[in-house]
Coordinates of C-alpha atoms and ligand atoms in Angstrom, one line a residue:
M1 CA 0.0 0.0 0.0
T2 CA 1.2 3.5 -0.8
A3 CA 1.9 5.8 2.1
H4 CA -0.6 8.4 2.9
I5 CA 0.4 11.8 1.4
R6 CA -1.4 15.0 2.2
P7 CA -4.2 15.1 -0.4
D8 CA -4.0 18.9 -0.8
L9 CA -0.6 18.5 -2.4
D10 CA -2.4 17.2 -5.5
F11 CA -3.2 20.8 -6.2
I12 CA 0.5 21.5 -6.6
P13 CA 1.7 20.5 -10.1
A14 CA 4.4 17.9 -10.0
Y15 CA 7.8 19.2 -11.1
V16 CA 8.2 18.7 -14.8
P17 CA 11.7 19.3 -16.1
G18 CA 11.9 21.6 -19.1
R19 CA 12.5 19.9 -22.5
S20 CA 16.2 19.9 -23.2
H21 CA 17.4 21.7 -26.3
P22 CA 21.1 20.7 -26.7
G23 CA 23.2 23.7 -27.8
A24 CA 20.4 26.2 -27.3
V25 CA 21.0 29.5 -25.5
K26 CA 19.2 29.8 -22.2
L27 CA 17.5 33.1 -21.5
A28 CA 14.9 31.6 -19.2
S29 CA 16.1 31.8 -15.6
N30 CA 17.4 35.4 -15.0
E31 CA 20.9 34.1 -14.3
T32 CA 24.0 36.1 -14.8
T33 CA 26.1 34.7 -17.7
I34 CA 29.6 35.3 -16.1
G35 CA 31.0 32.8 -13.6
P36 CA 32.3 33.6 -10.1
L37 CA 35.1 36.2 -9.6
P38 CA 38.5 34.7 -8.8
A39 CA 38.2 35.9 -5.2
A40 CA 34.9 34.0 -4.9
S41 CA 36.3 30.8 -6.6
K42 CA 39.2 31.0 -4.1
A43 CA 36.9 31.3 -1.1
I44 CA 34.8 28.4 -2.5
A45 CA 37.9 26.2 -2.9
E46 CA 39.1 27.0 0.7
A47 CA 35.7 26.3 2.1
V48 CA 35.5 22.9 0.4
E49 CA 38.6 21.8 2.3
L50 CA 36.5 22.0 5.5
A51 CA 33.5 20.1 4.0
N52 CA 33.7 17.5 6.7
R53 CA 32.7 20.2 9.3
Y54 CA 29.2 21.6 9.7
P55 CA 28.8 25.2 8.6
D56 CA 28.0 28.0 11.1
N57 CA 24.2 27.6 11.5
Q58 CA 23.9 31.3 12.4
S59 CA 25.9 32.4 9.4
G60 CA 27.6 34.8 11.8
E61 CA 30.4 36.1 9.7
L62 CA 28.1 36.6 6.6
R63 CA 25.4 38.4 8.8
A64 CA 28.1 40.7 10.3
A65 CA 29.4 41.5 6.8
L66 CA 25.8 42.2 5.5
A67 CA 25.0 44.3 8.6
E68 CA 28.0 46.5 8.0
F69 CA 27.2 46.9 4.3
L70 CA 23.5 47.8 5.0
G71 CA 24.0 49.9 8.1
V72 CA 21.9 47.6 10.3
E73 CA 22.7 45.2 13.2
P74 CA 23.4 41.5 12.7
A75 CA 20.2 40.9 14.7
N76 CA 18.3 42.5 11.8
I77 CA 19.6 39.8 9.3
A78 CA 18.6 36.2 8.6
V79 CA 20.3 34.1 5.9
G80 CA 18.5 31.4 4.0
C81 CA 19.2 28.7 1.4
G82 CA 18.3 31.1 -1.4
S83 CA 15.8 33.8 -0.6
V84 CA 13.1 31.4 -1.8
A85 CA 13.7 29.5 1.4
L86 CA 13.2 32.7 3.4
C87 CA 9.9 33.2 1.5
Q88 CA 8.8 29.8 2.7
E89 CA 10.0 30.5 6.3
L90 CA 8.0 33.8 6.3
V91 CA 4.8 31.8 5.7
Q92 CA 5.9 29.4 8.5
I93 CA 6.3 32.2 11.0
T94 CA 3.1 34.0 10.2
C95 CA 0.5 31.3 9.3
A96 CA -0.7 28.6 11.7
D97 CA -4.3 28.1 10.6
P98 CA -5.6 27.1 7.1
A99 CA -7.8 30.2 7.1
D100 CA -4.7 32.5 7.5
E101 CA -4.2 34.5 4.3
V102 CA -1.1 35.2 2.3
L103 CA -1.7 38.0 -0.1
Y104 CA 0.2 38.9 -3.3
A105 CA -0.3 40.3 -6.7
W106 CA -0.7 38.0 -9.7
R107 CA 1.1 37.4 -11.9
S108 CA 4.2 37.5 -9.7
F109 CA 6.9 35.1 -8.4
E110 CA 5.9 31.5 -9.1
A111 CA 7.0 30.3 -5.7
Y112 CA 4.4 32.3 -3.8
P113 CA 1.4 30.1 -4.5
I114 CA 3.4 26.9 -3.9
I115 CA 4.9 27.9 -0.5
T116 CA 1.5 29.2 0.6
Q117 CA -0.1 25.8 -0.2
V118 CA 2.8 23.9 1.4
G119 CA 2.4 26.1 4.4
N120 CA -1.2 25.1 4.6
A121 CA -2.4 28.7 4.3
T122 CA -4.9 30.4 2.0
A123 CA -3.6 32.4 -1.0
V124 CA -5.4 35.6 -1.9
T125 CA -4.3 37.3 -5.2
V126 CA -4.9 40.7 -6.7
P127 CA -4.4 41.2 -10.5
L128 CA -1.6 43.5 -11.8
T129 CA -2.7 46.5 -13.7
D130 CA -0.9 46.8 -17.0
E131 CA 1.8 44.4 -15.7
V132 CA 2.4 46.7 -12.6
H133 CA 1.5 46.2 -9.0
D134 CA -1.8 47.8 -8.1
L135 CA -0.9 48.7 -4.5
D136 CA -4.3 50.3 -3.7
A137 CA -6.1 47.1 -4.7
L138 CA -3.6 45.1 -2.7
A139 CA -4.2 47.3 0.4
A140 CA -7.9 46.9 -0.1
A141 CA -7.6 43.1 -0.2
I142 CA -6.2 43.0 3.4
T143 CA -8.6 41.3 5.8
D144 CA -8.4 40.4 9.5
R145 CA -7.1 37.0 8.3
T146 CA -4.2 38.5 6.3
R147 CA -0.9 37.4 7.9
L148 CA 1.6 38.1 5.2
V149 CA 1.8 40.2 2.0
F150 CA 4.4 39.7 -0.7
V151 CA 5.3 42.6 -2.8
C152 CA 7.9 41.6 -5.5
N153 CA 9.7 44.8 -6.5
P154 CA 10.8 44.8 -9.3
N155 CA 8.2 42.2 -10.1
N156 CA 9.1 38.8 -11.5
P157 CA 8.1 38.0 -14.3
T158 CA 6.9 41.4 -15.6
G159 CA 10.1 43.4 -14.6
T160 CA 8.0 46.4 -13.6
A161 CA 8.7 48.3 -10.3
V162 CA 6.8 50.7 -8.1
G163 CA 8.5 53.8 -6.6
R164 CA 9.3 54.7 -3.0
A165 CA 6.4 57.2 -2.5
E166 CA 3.8 54.7 -3.7
L167 CA 5.3 52.0 -1.5
E168 CA 5.3 54.2 1.5
R169 CA 1.6 55.1 0.9
F170 CA 0.8 51.4 0.7
L171 CA 2.8 50.5 3.8
D172 CA 1.0 53.3 5.7
R173 CA -2.3 51.6 5.0
V174 CA -1.2 48.1 6.2
P175 CA -2.1 47.3 9.8
G176 CA 0.9 46.8 12.0
G177 CA 0.0 43.2 12.7
V178 CA 0.4 42.2 9.0
L179 CA 3.9 41.3 7.9
V180 CA 4.9 42.8 4.5
A181 CA 7.7 41.1 2.6
L182 CA 9.4 43.3 0.0
D183 CA 11.0 40.8 -2.3
E184 CA 13.9 42.6 -3.9
A185 CA 15.7 39.8 -5.7
Y186 CA 16.4 42.2 -8.6
Y187 CA 17.2 45.3 -6.4
E188 CA 20.7 45.7 -8.0
Y189 CA 19.1 46.3 -11.4
L190 CA 16.8 49.1 -10.3
R191 CA 17.6 52.6 -11.6
M192 CA 14.6 54.7 -10.5
T193 CA 16.6 57.7 -9.5
G194 CA 14.0 60.2 -8.2
D195 CA 11.8 57.8 -6.4
H196 CA 14.2 55.0 -5.6
P197 CA 12.5 52.2 -3.6
D198 CA 15.1 50.9 -1.1
G199 CA 13.3 48.3 1.0
V200 CA 16.0 48.4 3.7
E201 CA 15.4 52.1 4.2
L202 CA 11.6 51.6 4.2
A203 CA 11.9 48.8 6.8
R204 CA 14.1 50.8 9.2
N205 CA 11.2 52.3 11.1
R206 CA 8.6 49.7 10.2
P207 CA 8.8 46.5 12.3
N208 CA 6.2 44.8 10.1
V209 CA 8.3 45.1 7.0
V210 CA 10.9 42.6 6.0
V211 CA 13.1 42.8 2.9
L212 CA 14.4 39.8 0.9
R213 CA 17.5 40.0 -1.2
T214 CA 19.7 37.3 -2.8
F215 CA 23.1 36.4 -4.1
S216 CA 21.6 34.5 -6.9
K217 CA 21.0 37.3 -9.4
A218 CA 23.4 40.3 -9.7
Y219 CA 25.9 38.6 -7.4
G220 CA 26.0 35.6 -9.7
L221 CA 25.8 32.7 -7.2
A222 CA 22.5 31.1 -8.2
G223 CA 24.1 27.6 -8.0
L224 CA 25.2 28.0 -4.4
R225 CA 21.8 29.0 -2.8
V226 CA 22.2 32.0 -0.5
G227 CA 19.8 34.9 0.2
Y228 CA 19.0 37.1 3.1
A229 CA 16.2 38.9 5.0
V230 CA 16.5 42.3 6.7
G231 CA 13.9 43.2 9.3
A232 CA 13.0 43.7 12.9
P233 CA 14.9 41.5 15.4
E234 CA 11.6 39.8 16.4
V235 CA 10.9 38.7 12.8
I236 CA 14.5 37.6 12.4
E237 CA 14.5 35.6 15.6
A238 CA 11.4 33.8 14.4
L239 CA 13.0 33.0 11.0
L240 CA 15.9 31.5 12.8
K241 CA 13.5 29.2 14.7
V242 CA 12.0 27.7 11.6
H243 CA 15.3 27.6 9.6
I244 CA 16.3 24.1 8.4
P245 CA 19.5 23.6 10.4
F246 CA 22.7 24.1 8.5
S247 CA 20.8 24.6 5.2
V248 CA 23.2 27.4 4.1
S249 CA 26.4 25.6 3.3
R250 CA 29.9 26.6 4.3
V251 CA 30.7 27.0 0.6
A252 CA 27.7 29.3 0.1
Q253 CA 28.5 31.5 3.1
A254 CA 32.2 31.8 2.1
A255 CA 31.3 32.7 -1.5
A256 CA 28.7 35.2 -0.4
I257 CA 31.2 37.0 1.9
A258 CA 33.8 37.1 -0.9
S259 CA 31.2 38.4 -3.4
L260 CA 30.1 41.1 -1.0
E261 CA 33.7 42.2 -0.6
A262 CA 34.0 42.3 -4.4
R263 CA 30.7 44.0 -5.0
P264 CA 31.9 47.1 -6.9
E265 CA 33.2 44.7 -9.6
L266 CA 30.0 42.7 -9.6
L267 CA 27.7 45.6 -9.5
D268 CA 29.6 47.2 -12.4
R269 CA 28.4 44.3 -14.5
T270 CA 24.7 45.3 -13.9
E271 CA 25.4 48.4 -16.1
T272 CA 26.2 46.1 -19.1
V273 CA 23.1 44.0 -18.4
I274 CA 20.9 47.1 -18.2
A275 CA 22.3 48.4 -21.5
E276 CA 21.5 45.1 -23.1
R277 CA 18.0 45.1 -21.6
E278 CA 17.3 48.5 -23.0
R279 CA 18.7 47.6 -26.4
M280 CA 16.5 44.6 -26.5
R281 CA 13.4 46.5 -25.4
T282 CA 13.9 49.2 -28.1
A283 CA 14.2 46.5 -30.8
L284 CA 11.2 44.6 -29.6
L285 CA 9.1 47.7 -29.4
A286 CA 10.2 48.7 -32.9
A287 CA 9.1 45.3 -34.1
G288 CA 5.6 45.9 -32.7
Y289 CA 5.7 43.9 -29.4
R290 CA 4.2 45.0 -26.2
V291 CA 7.0 45.2 -23.6
P292 CA 6.6 47.1 -20.3
V293 CA 9.5 49.2 -18.8
S294 CA 11.8 46.8 -16.9
E295 CA 13.8 47.6 -13.8
S296 CA 15.3 44.1 -13.7
N297 CA 17.6 41.9 -15.8
F298 CA 14.8 40.5 -18.0
L299 CA 11.9 41.7 -20.2
W300 CA 8.3 40.7 -20.3
I301 CA 6.5 40.4 -23.7
T302 CA 2.7 40.3 -23.6
L303 CA 1.5 37.6 -26.1
G304 CA -1.7 36.3 -24.7
A305 CA -3.0 33.1 -26.4
A306 CA 0.1 33.0 -28.7
T307 CA 2.5 32.6 -25.8
I308 CA 3.3 28.9 -26.0
D309 CA 3.6 29.0 -29.8
F310 CA 6.0 31.9 -29.5
A311 CA 8.2 30.2 -26.9
E312 CA 8.3 27.0 -29.0
A313 CA 9.3 28.9 -32.1
S314 CA 12.0 30.7 -30.1
A315 CA 13.3 27.3 -28.8
A316 CA 13.4 26.0 -32.4
A317 CA 15.4 29.1 -33.3
G318 CA 17.9 28.1 -30.5
V319 CA 16.8 30.4 -27.6
I320 CA 15.0 29.0 -24.5
I321 CA 12.8 31.6 -22.9
R322 CA 10.2 31.3 -20.1
P323 CA 6.5 31.1 -21.2
F324 CA 3.5 31.8 -18.9
A325 CA 0.7 30.2 -20.9
G326 CA -2.0 32.6 -22.0
E327 CA -0.1 35.7 -20.8
G328 CA 3.4 36.3 -22.1
V329 CA 7.0 35.3 -22.0
R330 CA 9.9 36.4 -19.8
V331 CA 13.3 36.8 -21.5
T332 CA 16.5 37.3 -19.6
A333 CA 19.1 39.8 -20.8
G334 CA 22.1 37.6 -21.4
D335 CA 25.3 38.1 -23.4
P336 CA 25.1 40.4 -26.4
H337 CA 25.5 37.5 -28.8
E338 CA 22.7 35.5 -27.0
N339 CA 20.4 38.5 -27.1
D340 CA 21.1 39.0 -30.7
L341 CA 20.1 35.4 -31.4
F342 CA 16.8 36.1 -29.7
L343 CA 16.3 39.5 -31.4
N344 CA 17.0 37.9 -34.8
F345 CA 14.2 35.4 -34.1
A346 CA 11.8 38.0 -32.7
S347 CA 12.2 40.6 -35.4
D348 CA 12.3 38.2 -38.3
P349 CA 9.4 39.3 -40.6
E350 CA 7.8 35.9 -40.3
T351 CA 7.8 36.0 -36.5
V352 CA 6.6 39.6 -36.5
A353 CA 3.7 38.7 -38.8
R354 CA 2.7 35.8 -36.7
F355 CA 3.1 37.3 -33.2
A356 CA 3.8 41.0 -32.9
R357 CA 1.2 43.0 -34.7
G358 CA -2.0 43.3 -32.7
A359 CA -0.5 41.7 -29.6
Ligands
PLP1 C1 15.1 34.5 -8.2 C2 14.1 35.1 -7.2 C3 14.2 34.8 -5.8 C4 15.2 34.1 -5.1 O1 16.0 33.2 -5.6 P1 17.0 32.4 -4.7 O2 17.9 31.8 -5.7 O3 16.2 31.4 -3.9 O4 17.7 33.4 -3.8 C5 13.3 35.4 -5.0 N1 12.3 36.1 -5.5 C6 12.2 36.3 -6.8 C7 11.1 37.2 -7.2 C8 13.1 35.8 -7.7 O5 12.9 36.0 -9.0

């Protein structure tokens, strides 16, 4: 007889690995294309020598380094096995009853519905307006059962961002007992100068706001799994309680510290990515696609019912992108030659005739 498995897990789609396309360019996962810096590789190699020892469960050295960088205390920082683990831990520290609500915009980060379901809580979603967060609608959807609100800024997969003033107005409307998680996985790609939304600043005097950032994107360590949360000591302490022990490896901690030390060099790279992103958006707009302004390292193309056909045609042309059936595709800004391959496909007259006009 098969073991009894929670029946509600049937509502979570089983993981289906993407079709492999040997030799294809992958612009599907918002990764950086350049490998670790020599300093990070050296730290990784040194940490491997101690692989027989457990890592520091508190990530003390990394938290101290992050605290100094951000101008907060180590007690304001929790480290997780990728910031997606911290997303899950936030549900665990706020929701205890199946009627407890986790609120977020949709479409947004694909992990939110999954971790909400796994956490045995109720998901409440509010549609984006023209691919942008509708913070008034989000505030209006808060009930006395809302425990946690995710605001993904810039938003994955649409790339759009909301500014500081708008976020402050939203946070002012949220009751103090509701935890707001500002998911800033793409923070390093934001260039909103006048109205720059820095979650860490917004959270400084708001104990119900926690900020999530990661080493997976601009810092280029997606394969090592390390992210962090910045918030009030009470929230951080609770996160440490539900943390899977030793889930942030010694190698990940060492690489993160080395990458933080080398951040000027890493953050310089974001300028190149942003230039590519803008070049791609200009070309796509010129071809007739609908592409919202992006503040991240990827672009969203609205394609509606043609989404899957477009993604398959792109794969056949040698570029894997990320489709969201019925809505649109997300395309990462990669190396110039990779982006060119995608642009050649997207702006080919045949592709344009099939997908761009009237999208
Ligand atoms: C990539 C991403 C993350 C986190 O990724 P990790 O690799 O788990 O740190 C979190 N939120 C969003 C919106 C992302 O796109």
